Short mmCIF file of C-alpha atoms and ligand atoms in Angstrom, two decimals:
data_model
loop_
_atom_site.label_atom_id
_atom_site.label_comp_id
_atom_site.label_asym_id
_atom_site.label_seq_id
_atom_site.Cartn_x
_atom_site.Cartn_y
_atom_site.Cartn_z
CA MET T 207 -129.37 3.59 24.00
CA SER T 208 -129.97 -0.44 24.06
CA GLU T 209 -129.66 -2.52 20.72
CA ARG T 210 -129.68 -6.37 19.85
CA THR T 211 -127.99 -8.05 16.02
CA VAL T 212 -129.72 -11.70 15.94
CA ARG T 213 -128.54 -13.39 12.92
CA ALA T 214 -130.67 -16.46 11.33
CA PRO T 215 -130.61 -18.80 8.64
CA ALA T 216 -131.71 -20.06 5.24
CA LYS T 217 -133.04 -23.55 4.86
CA ILE T 218 -133.12 -26.00 2.62
CA ASN T 219 -135.09 -29.44 2.57
CA LEU T 220 -133.02 -31.98 1.65
CA HIS T 221 -135.84 -34.21 1.49
CA LEU T 222 -139.50 -32.77 1.42
CA GLY T 223 -142.15 -35.44 1.68
CA VAL T 224 -145.90 -33.94 1.25
CA GLY T 225 -149.09 -35.88 2.36
CA ALA T 226 -152.62 -35.31 1.24
CA PRO T 227 -154.00 -31.86 2.90
CA ARG T 228 -155.45 -32.28 6.32
CA GLU T 229 -158.64 -30.98 7.41
CA ASP T 230 -156.91 -27.50 8.54
CA GLY T 231 -155.91 -27.15 4.74
CA PHE T 232 -151.89 -27.80 5.91
CA HIS T 233 -150.53 -30.62 4.35
CA PRO T 234 -148.57 -33.46 6.31
CA LEU T 235 -144.70 -32.81 6.15
CA VAL T 236 -141.89 -35.59 6.72
CA THR T 237 -138.81 -33.25 5.45
CA VAL T 238 -135.22 -32.94 6.53
CA TYR T 239 -134.09 -29.46 6.97
CA GLN T 240 -130.60 -28.06 6.76
CA ALA T 241 -129.47 -24.43 7.83
CA VAL T 242 -127.08 -23.30 5.27
CA GLY T 243 -124.99 -19.89 5.30
CA LEU T 244 -127.38 -17.32 4.03
CA HIS T 245 -128.42 -15.24 6.40
CA ASP T 246 -131.12 -12.41 7.52
CA ASP T 247 -129.64 -9.91 10.53
CA VAL T 248 -132.69 -8.17 12.53
CA THR T 249 -131.77 -5.72 14.48
CA VAL T 250 -133.80 -4.06 17.59
CA ARG T 251 -133.19 -1.00 19.39
CA GLU T 252 -134.92 0.45 22.01
CA ALA T 253 -138.15 3.18 20.66
CA ASP T 254 -141.30 4.63 22.30
CA ASP T 255 -143.19 3.33 19.11
CA TRP T 256 -142.93 0.55 16.77
CA SER T 257 -141.17 1.00 13.00
CA VAL T 258 -139.84 -1.91 10.94
CA GLU T 259 -137.06 -1.07 8.17
CA VAL T 260 -136.18 -3.80 5.47
CA ALA T 261 -132.93 -3.45 3.39
CA VAL T 262 -131.87 -5.86 0.93
CA ALA T 263 -128.43 -7.13 -0.59
CA ASP T 264 -127.55 -4.99 -4.01
CA TRP T 265 -128.69 -8.07 -6.17
CA MET T 266 -132.11 -8.32 -4.54
CA ALA T 267 -132.52 -4.24 -5.66
CA GLY T 268 -136.08 -3.68 -6.65
CA VAL T 269 -137.82 -7.04 -4.96
CA GLU T 270 -141.50 -6.58 -3.67
CA LEU T 271 -141.85 -6.71 -0.05
CA PRO T 272 -145.29 -7.05 1.60
CA PRO T 273 -146.27 -3.90 3.64
CA VAL T 274 -144.59 -2.95 7.18
CA GLU T 275 -148.31 -4.04 8.97
CA ASP T 276 -148.09 -7.61 6.92
CA ASN T 277 -144.43 -8.08 7.98
CA ILE T 278 -143.63 -11.58 9.95
CA VAL T 279 -141.49 -9.42 12.02
CA THR T 280 -144.79 -6.93 13.32
CA ARG T 281 -146.35 -10.37 13.64
CA ALA T 282 -143.66 -11.88 15.84
CA ALA T 283 -143.64 -8.70 18.09
CA ASP T 284 -147.32 -8.55 18.27
CA LEU T 285 -147.31 -12.47 19.37
CA LEU T 286 -144.42 -11.96 21.87
CA ALA T 287 -145.55 -8.66 23.67
CA ALA T 288 -149.47 -10.27 24.36
CA HIS T 289 -147.70 -13.20 25.28
CA HIS T 290 -145.50 -11.43 28.29
CA GLY T 291 -148.64 -8.71 28.28
CA VAL T 292 -145.69 -6.12 27.48
CA PRO T 293 -146.02 -2.94 25.10
CA ARG T 294 -145.03 -3.42 21.29
CA ARG T 295 -142.00 -1.12 21.55
CA GLY T 296 -138.92 -1.03 19.02
CA ALA T 297 -137.23 0.16 15.96
CA VAL T 298 -136.31 -2.93 13.68
CA HIS T 299 -133.70 -2.98 10.92
CA VAL T 300 -133.93 -6.33 9.26
CA ALA T 301 -131.00 -7.06 6.64
CA LYS T 302 -131.97 -9.07 4.29
CA ALA T 303 -129.55 -11.54 2.20
CA ILE T 304 -131.76 -14.35 1.88
CA PRO T 305 -133.68 -14.36 -1.68
CA VAL T 306 -137.17 -13.18 -0.47
CA ALA T 307 -139.97 -15.55 -1.92
CA GLY T 308 -137.63 -18.09 -3.06
CA GLY T 309 -138.51 -21.02 -1.08
CA MET T 310 -135.17 -20.43 1.43
CA ALA T 311 -137.68 -19.64 4.51
CA GLY T 312 -136.44 -16.01 4.95
CA GLY T 313 -139.34 -14.44 6.56
CA SER T 314 -139.29 -17.15 8.63
CA ALA T 315 -135.68 -16.08 9.75
CA ASP T 316 -136.52 -12.85 10.33
CA ALA T 317 -139.74 -14.17 12.73
CA ALA T 318 -137.15 -15.98 14.49
CA ALA T 319 -134.72 -13.55 14.96
CA ALA T 320 -137.35 -10.94 15.70
CA LEU T 321 -138.27 -13.23 18.56
CA VAL T 322 -135.11 -13.64 20.28
CA ALA T 323 -133.76 -10.10 19.76
CA LEU T 324 -136.73 -8.61 21.18
CA ASP T 325 -137.29 -11.13 24.12
CA ARG T 326 -133.80 -9.80 24.84
CA LEU T 327 -134.24 -6.08 24.61
CA TRP T 328 -137.73 -6.39 26.62
CA GLY T 329 -136.03 -8.12 29.01
CA THR T 330 -138.73 -10.77 29.26
CA GLY T 331 -136.57 -14.17 29.33
CA THR T 332 -139.18 -16.68 27.06
CA THR T 333 -138.28 -20.29 27.99
CA ASP T 334 -137.00 -22.04 24.92
CA GLU T 335 -140.55 -24.31 25.27
CA ASP T 336 -141.99 -20.95 24.59
CA LEU T 337 -140.01 -19.40 22.13
CA LEU T 338 -140.74 -22.30 20.18
CA ALA T 339 -144.82 -22.29 20.76
CA LEU T 340 -144.78 -18.85 19.52
CA ALA T 341 -142.92 -19.74 16.70
CA ALA T 342 -144.88 -22.53 15.09
CA GLU T 343 -147.89 -20.33 15.37
CA LEU T 344 -145.76 -17.86 13.18
CA GLY T 345 -145.21 -20.39 10.19
CA SER T 346 -144.66 -23.88 9.68
CA ASP T 347 -140.33 -23.75 9.65
CA VAL T 348 -140.15 -21.04 11.90
CA PRO T 349 -139.48 -23.53 14.67
CA PHE T 350 -136.64 -24.69 12.52
CA ALA T 351 -134.89 -21.40 12.35
CA LEU T 352 -134.70 -21.08 15.96
CA VAL T 353 -132.72 -24.55 15.93
CA GLY T 354 -130.66 -24.63 13.09
CA GLY T 355 -128.18 -27.50 12.16
CA THR T 356 -129.66 -30.60 10.26
CA ALA T 357 -133.27 -31.58 11.05
CA LEU T 358 -136.36 -33.87 11.13
CA GLY T 359 -139.38 -31.50 10.46
CA THR T 360 -143.04 -33.33 11.03
CA GLY T 361 -146.42 -32.23 11.64
CA ARG T 362 -147.15 -29.10 9.08
CA GLY T 363 -143.05 -28.66 9.52
CA GLU T 364 -143.01 -27.22 13.10
CA LEU T 365 -142.06 -29.98 15.08
CA VAL T 366 -138.18 -30.37 14.63
CA GLU T 367 -135.77 -32.67 15.93
CA ARG T 368 -132.16 -32.58 15.18
CA VAL T 369 -130.35 -35.57 13.43
CA PRO T 370 -126.96 -36.42 13.32
CA ASP T 371 -124.94 -35.04 10.78
CA ALA T 372 -121.12 -35.86 10.08
CA GLY T 373 -120.43 -34.04 6.74
CA THR T 374 -120.14 -30.27 5.90
CA TRP T 375 -122.30 -29.39 3.14
CA TRP T 376 -121.83 -27.58 0.01
CA TRP T 377 -124.54 -25.68 -2.16
CA VAL T 378 -124.30 -23.63 -5.17
CA ALA T 379 -128.05 -21.57 -4.71
CA VAL T 380 -129.42 -20.15 -7.88
CA PRO T 381 -132.89 -17.58 -6.93
CA ALA T 382 -134.96 -16.41 -9.52
CA HIS T 383 -136.22 -12.66 -10.42
CA ALA T 384 -139.93 -13.38 -9.79
CA GLY T 385 -140.71 -15.54 -6.33
CA LEU T 386 -143.06 -18.16 -6.14
CA SER T 387 -146.51 -18.63 -3.65
CA THR T 388 -145.78 -21.13 -1.71
CA PRO T 389 -149.72 -21.90 -1.33
CA ALA T 390 -149.92 -21.84 -5.15
CA VAL T 391 -147.32 -24.64 -5.55
CA TYR T 392 -149.16 -26.85 -2.77
CA ARG T 393 -152.27 -26.35 -4.46
CA HIS T 394 -150.75 -27.42 -7.61
CA PHE T 395 -149.38 -30.12 -5.65
CA ASP T 396 -153.34 -31.67 -4.59
CA VAL T 397 -153.87 -31.42 -8.43
CA MET T 398 -151.01 -33.35 -9.91
CA VAL T 399 -151.11 -36.12 -6.75
CA PRO T 400 -154.99 -36.40 -5.73
CA ASP T 401 -153.46 -39.80 -3.78
CA ALA T 402 -150.98 -38.83 -1.73
CA SER T 403 -150.65 -41.07 1.37
CA ALA T 404 -151.83 -39.54 4.95
CA GLN T 405 -148.24 -40.00 6.23
CA PRO T 406 -145.55 -39.26 3.98
CA PRO T 407 -142.90 -41.96 4.73
CA VAL T 408 -139.30 -41.38 6.58
CA PRO T 409 -136.36 -41.08 4.43
CA ASP T 410 -133.96 -43.07 6.00
CA THR T 411 -131.72 -44.02 3.16
CA LEU T 412 -131.13 -39.79 3.14
CA LEU T 413 -130.69 -39.90 6.97
CA ALA T 414 -127.83 -42.45 6.90
CA ALA T 415 -126.04 -40.56 4.43
CA LEU T 416 -126.44 -37.59 6.41
CA ALA T 417 -124.86 -39.68 9.08
CA ALA T 418 -121.96 -41.44 7.26
CA GLY T 419 -121.01 -38.06 5.91
CA ASP T 420 -121.37 -39.72 2.43
CA VAL T 421 -121.87 -37.04 -0.46
CA ASP T 422 -122.42 -39.24 -2.98
CA ALA T 423 -125.16 -40.87 -1.27
CA LEU T 424 -126.56 -37.81 -0.17
CA ALA T 425 -126.93 -36.55 -3.60
CA ALA T 426 -128.77 -39.71 -4.53
CA ALA T 427 -131.01 -39.43 -2.12
CA LEU T 428 -132.15 -36.00 -2.38
CA HIS T 429 -135.45 -35.50 -3.03
CA ASN T 430 -138.29 -32.61 -3.12
CA ASP T 431 -142.39 -33.74 -3.84
CA LEU T 432 -142.91 -30.16 -4.26
CA GLN T 433 -140.48 -30.02 -7.29
CA ALA T 434 -142.79 -31.39 -9.84
CA PRO T 435 -145.40 -29.45 -9.31
CA ALA T 436 -143.11 -26.07 -8.96
CA LEU T 437 -141.92 -27.07 -12.26
CA ASP T 438 -144.95 -27.53 -13.94
CA LEU T 439 -145.89 -24.00 -13.04
CA ARG T 440 -142.02 -22.79 -14.10
CA PRO T 441 -140.99 -25.11 -16.75
CA GLU T 442 -137.79 -22.70 -16.84
CA LEU T 443 -136.60 -24.01 -13.94
CA GLY T 444 -135.78 -27.79 -15.19
CA ALA T 445 -133.55 -26.55 -17.52
CA LEU T 446 -131.67 -24.65 -14.72
CA ILE T 447 -131.71 -27.78 -12.60
CA ALA T 448 -130.34 -29.76 -16.02
CA ARG T 449 -127.49 -26.79 -16.61
CA GLY T 450 -126.07 -27.05 -13.46
CA GLU T 451 -126.41 -30.93 -13.37
CA GLU T 452 -124.36 -30.86 -17.12
CA ALA T 453 -121.88 -28.07 -15.10
CA GLY T 454 -121.18 -30.90 -12.96
CA ALA T 455 -123.49 -30.66 -9.61
CA LEU T 456 -123.37 -34.13 -7.86
CA ARG T 457 -127.89 -33.23 -8.16
CA GLY T 458 -129.79 -30.50 -8.56
CA LEU T 459 -132.88 -30.24 -6.80
CA LEU T 460 -135.71 -27.34 -6.33
CA SER T 461 -135.89 -25.59 -2.63
CA GLY T 462 -138.38 -26.15 -0.55
CA SER T 463 -141.83 -24.68 -2.80
CA GLY T 464 -139.10 -22.77 -5.19
CA PRO T 465 -138.32 -20.76 -7.45
CA THR T 466 -134.91 -21.34 -5.83
CA CYS T 467 -132.69 -23.93 -7.31
CA LEU T 468 -129.76 -26.05 -5.01
CA PHE T 469 -127.23 -27.80 -6.44
CA LEU T 470 -124.82 -30.05 -4.43
CA CYS T 471 -120.99 -30.38 -4.45
CA ARG T 472 -118.35 -32.42 -3.39
CA ASP T 473 -116.27 -29.59 -1.86
CA GLY T 474 -115.90 -25.63 -1.40
CA ASP T 475 -113.58 -25.48 -4.17
CA HIS T 476 -116.34 -27.38 -6.33
CA ALA T 477 -119.23 -25.52 -5.38
CA ARG T 478 -116.86 -22.43 -6.59
CA GLU T 479 -116.51 -23.85 -10.07
CA VAL T 480 -120.37 -24.95 -10.70
CA ALA T 481 -121.03 -21.54 -9.35
CA ALA T 482 -118.45 -20.03 -12.24
CA ALA T 483 -119.89 -22.40 -14.52
CA LEU T 484 -123.78 -21.26 -13.92
CA ASP T 485 -123.22 -17.05 -14.05
CA ALA T 486 -121.13 -17.61 -17.15
CA GLY T 487 -122.39 -16.80 -21.03
CA ASP T 488 -124.91 -14.76 -21.95
CA PRO T 489 -127.66 -13.50 -19.10
CA GLY T 490 -130.45 -13.97 -21.61
CA ASP T 491 -129.81 -18.00 -21.60
CA HIS T 492 -129.91 -17.97 -17.25
CA PRO T 493 -132.61 -15.54 -16.63
CA HIS T 494 -131.44 -15.29 -12.64
CA PRO T 495 -129.98 -12.29 -10.76
CA THR T 496 -126.78 -13.63 -8.81
CA VAL T 497 -125.32 -17.25 -8.31
CA LEU T 498 -125.03 -18.18 -4.46
CA VAL T 499 -122.65 -20.52 -2.43
CA ALA T 500 -123.16 -21.58 1.14
CA ASN T 501 -122.60 -24.07 3.22
CA GLY T 502 -124.38 -25.93 5.77
CA ALA T 503 -124.84 -27.15 8.57
CA VAL T 504 -124.76 -23.81 10.39
CA SER T 505 -126.72 -22.51 13.91
CA GLY T 506 -130.35 -21.26 14.58
CA ALA T 507 -131.13 -18.11 15.35
CA HIS T 508 -128.20 -16.37 17.26
CA LEU T 509 -127.29 -12.98 18.92
CA VAL T 510 -124.22 -11.86 17.14
CA GLU T 511 -124.06 -8.44 18.23
CA TYR T 512 -124.74 -6.26 21.41
CA ALA T 513 -124.56 -2.62 22.41
O1 C5P C 607 -147.06 -22.32 7.34
P1 C5P C 607 -146.82 -21.01 6.47
O2 C5P C 607 -147.44 -19.50 7.07
O3 C5P C 607 -145.33 -21.00 6.35
O4 C5P C 607 -147.40 -21.61 5.41
C1 C5P C 607 -147.28 -20.92 4.11
C2 C5P C 607 -148.48 -21.85 3.75
O5 C5P C 607 -148.25 -22.88 2.87
C3 C5P C 607 -150.03 -22.17 4.33
O6 C5P C 607 -150.81 -21.47 3.96
C4 C5P C 607 -149.97 -23.02 3.02
O7 C5P C 607 -150.76 -23.26 2.06
C5 C5P C 607 -148.82 -23.90 2.40
N1 C5P C 607 -148.66 -25.25 3.62
C6 C5P C 607 -148.84 -26.31 3.55
N2 C5P C 607 -148.55 -27.46 4.28
C7 C5P C 607 -147.74 -27.17 4.63
C8 C5P C 607 -146.93 -26.02 4.93
C9 C5P C 607 -147.14 -24.71 4.66
O8 C5P C 607 -150.09 -26.64 2.90
N3 C5P C 607 -147.16 -27.96 5.56
#
């Protein structure tokens, strides 16, 4: 029985510049993505029909998942099967360790991993170019989940280009119990920033900090245009960011459209110290399920098991 496991990383946005909505409703973005070491694993097995089973890491027990027919893995399979004119067949298992609805592109990671895994299982030999085009149809940050590393994202986020990155960056990530809806955060951005520019600027200072491997310069340059609207919807996230910075993080920042908050630290030991401080005390004071430590940049969707 043939089986493949493909692993895909979570993404964070070191910079997220958002412009005024386009005619198609999407927002023009200039973003700097980084793939970090939290992963979902997608395993596909030969089968006569189609099934998707999802398991979440213990700390996410009880989280709400979309029904299988809406699952982005099924959409990825439909798209790949239609592209090649082959039947959609397989038994899929998704092991999720990326926070669900957390602003770390867990669904996009699953879609990217499913494309790669099913392409191998079905022997359809999709070109890299076609794989990226299919990924872009599935979601704005699915192409980045294929590419990984550190990359500049433009268009609605789907056009990705690797950028020089000399550092190993250490992050503490704090997910929230309840997810935030990405469209709702973008809508709130439109209300709060009615005069957004058509084309957000390229973050030259941040790109220079990455190329130099300078963590203090990177901390100073981190920026997310969705942070103000997300914090307006969820004021408690502001308090969490302040707590992380008081605990010694170089900078706290919202991840993507949230609600996960990120803290840049100097190195691995520093990240574990900040994580311990955020985890300490009365759980009533920090209503989050867990505190994660991850470094970046890591690679995009890749095969990890083959039988
Ligand atoms: O592309 P994706 O399916 O990930 O986008 C989810 C939602 O996020 C979109 O339906 C849209 O509301 C919002 N979005 C946006 N502009 C982008 C990316 C996403 O408005 N560039």
